[in-house]
XYZ file of C-alpha atoms in Angstrom:
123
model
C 27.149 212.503 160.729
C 30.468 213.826 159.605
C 31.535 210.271 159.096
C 28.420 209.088 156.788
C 28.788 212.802 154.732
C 33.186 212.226 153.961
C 32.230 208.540 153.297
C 29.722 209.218 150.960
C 31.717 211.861 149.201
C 34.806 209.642 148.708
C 32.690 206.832 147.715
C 31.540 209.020 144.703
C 34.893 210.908 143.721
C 36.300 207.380 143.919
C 33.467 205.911 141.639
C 33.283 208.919 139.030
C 37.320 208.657 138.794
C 37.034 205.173 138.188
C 34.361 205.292 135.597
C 37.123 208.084 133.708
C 39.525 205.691 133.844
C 37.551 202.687 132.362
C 36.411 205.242 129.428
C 39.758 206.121 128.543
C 42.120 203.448 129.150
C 44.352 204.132 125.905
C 45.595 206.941 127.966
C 45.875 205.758 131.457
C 47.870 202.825 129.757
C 50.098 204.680 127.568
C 50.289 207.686 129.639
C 52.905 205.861 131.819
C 54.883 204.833 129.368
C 55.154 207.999 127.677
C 56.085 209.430 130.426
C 58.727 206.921 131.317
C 60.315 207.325 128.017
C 60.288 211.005 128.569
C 62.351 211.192 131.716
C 64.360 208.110 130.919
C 65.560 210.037 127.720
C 67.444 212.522 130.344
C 69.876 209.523 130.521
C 71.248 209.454 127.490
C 73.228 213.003 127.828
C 74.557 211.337 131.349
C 78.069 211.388 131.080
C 81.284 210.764 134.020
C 83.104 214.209 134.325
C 86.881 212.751 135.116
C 88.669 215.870 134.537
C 89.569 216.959 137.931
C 90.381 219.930 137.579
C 87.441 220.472 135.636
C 85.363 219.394 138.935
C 87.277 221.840 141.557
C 88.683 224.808 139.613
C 86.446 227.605 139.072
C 85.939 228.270 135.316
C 87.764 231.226 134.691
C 90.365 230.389 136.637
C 94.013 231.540 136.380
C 95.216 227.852 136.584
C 92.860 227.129 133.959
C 93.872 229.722 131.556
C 97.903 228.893 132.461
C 97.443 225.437 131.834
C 95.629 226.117 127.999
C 98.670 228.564 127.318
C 100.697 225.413 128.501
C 98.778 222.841 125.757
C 98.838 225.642 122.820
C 103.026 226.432 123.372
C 103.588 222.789 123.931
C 101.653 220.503 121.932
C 101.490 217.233 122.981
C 102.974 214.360 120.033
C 99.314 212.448 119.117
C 100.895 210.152 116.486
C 100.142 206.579 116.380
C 103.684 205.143 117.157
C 103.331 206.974 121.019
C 102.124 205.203 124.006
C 98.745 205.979 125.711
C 99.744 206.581 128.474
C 102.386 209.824 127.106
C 99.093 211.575 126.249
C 97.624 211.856 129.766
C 98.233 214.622 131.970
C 96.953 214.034 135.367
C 98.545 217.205 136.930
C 99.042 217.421 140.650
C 95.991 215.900 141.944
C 95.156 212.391 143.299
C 92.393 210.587 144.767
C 92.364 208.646 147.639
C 89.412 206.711 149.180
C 89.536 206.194 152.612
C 87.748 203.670 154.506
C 87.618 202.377 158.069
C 87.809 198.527 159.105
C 85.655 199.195 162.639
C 84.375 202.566 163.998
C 83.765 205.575 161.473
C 86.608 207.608 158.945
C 86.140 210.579 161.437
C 87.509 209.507 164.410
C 90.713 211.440 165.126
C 93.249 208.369 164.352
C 91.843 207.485 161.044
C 91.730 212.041 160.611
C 95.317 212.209 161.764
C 96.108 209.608 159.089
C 94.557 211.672 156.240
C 96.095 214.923 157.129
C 99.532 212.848 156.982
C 98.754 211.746 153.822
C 97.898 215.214 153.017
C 100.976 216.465 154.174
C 103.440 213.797 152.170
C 101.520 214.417 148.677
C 102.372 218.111 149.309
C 105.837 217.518 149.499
């Protein structure tokens, strides 16, 4: 009984949602699209942040503020005739990606290795 009363009642949502859709298919085929478009557009602001310092200091941090007095008392030289590579100032930071030949990166040899690593770049 229960059966025969949810079958019937599907089989007519189903068939009144599919006559809908064949009286408005403009819509159900651009609807999709439009959509698509919309949320794809979100892309186009999608940038890489590099700046580390950017990425781990908070915003109104001290180092952050030192390091602006730093730029404004000491301009860097932005001619043509300097190198590229004269304009970039990484700071202190690095990045190292660490990786594991067999087993996982948290087993304590491959951890004892990173906190030596740690250690050196400190010095």
């Amino acid at each position: 009984m229960l059966r025969q009363v949810l079958h019937e009642g599907l089989r007519t949502s189903f068939h009144k949602l599919g006559h809908f859709v064949a009286n408005h298919p403009v819509f159900f085929a651009s609807a999709p699209v439009l959509i698509s478009i919309l949320l794809g557009a979100s892309f186009s602001r999608y940038r890489i942040e590099e700046n580390v310092e950017y990425l781990l200091a908070p915003k109104h941090s001290l180092a952050k503020i030192e390091g602006n007095l730093v730029d404004s008392l000491f301009p860097v030289n932005r001619s043509k005739h300097t190198l590229y590579s004269d304009l970039q100032t990484p700071g202190r930071y690095g990045r190292v990606i660490v990786t594991s030949r067999r087993g996982s990166v948290l087993d304590p040899h491959h951890v004892n290795s990173v906190l030596k690593v740690s250690e050196l770049s400190l010095e």
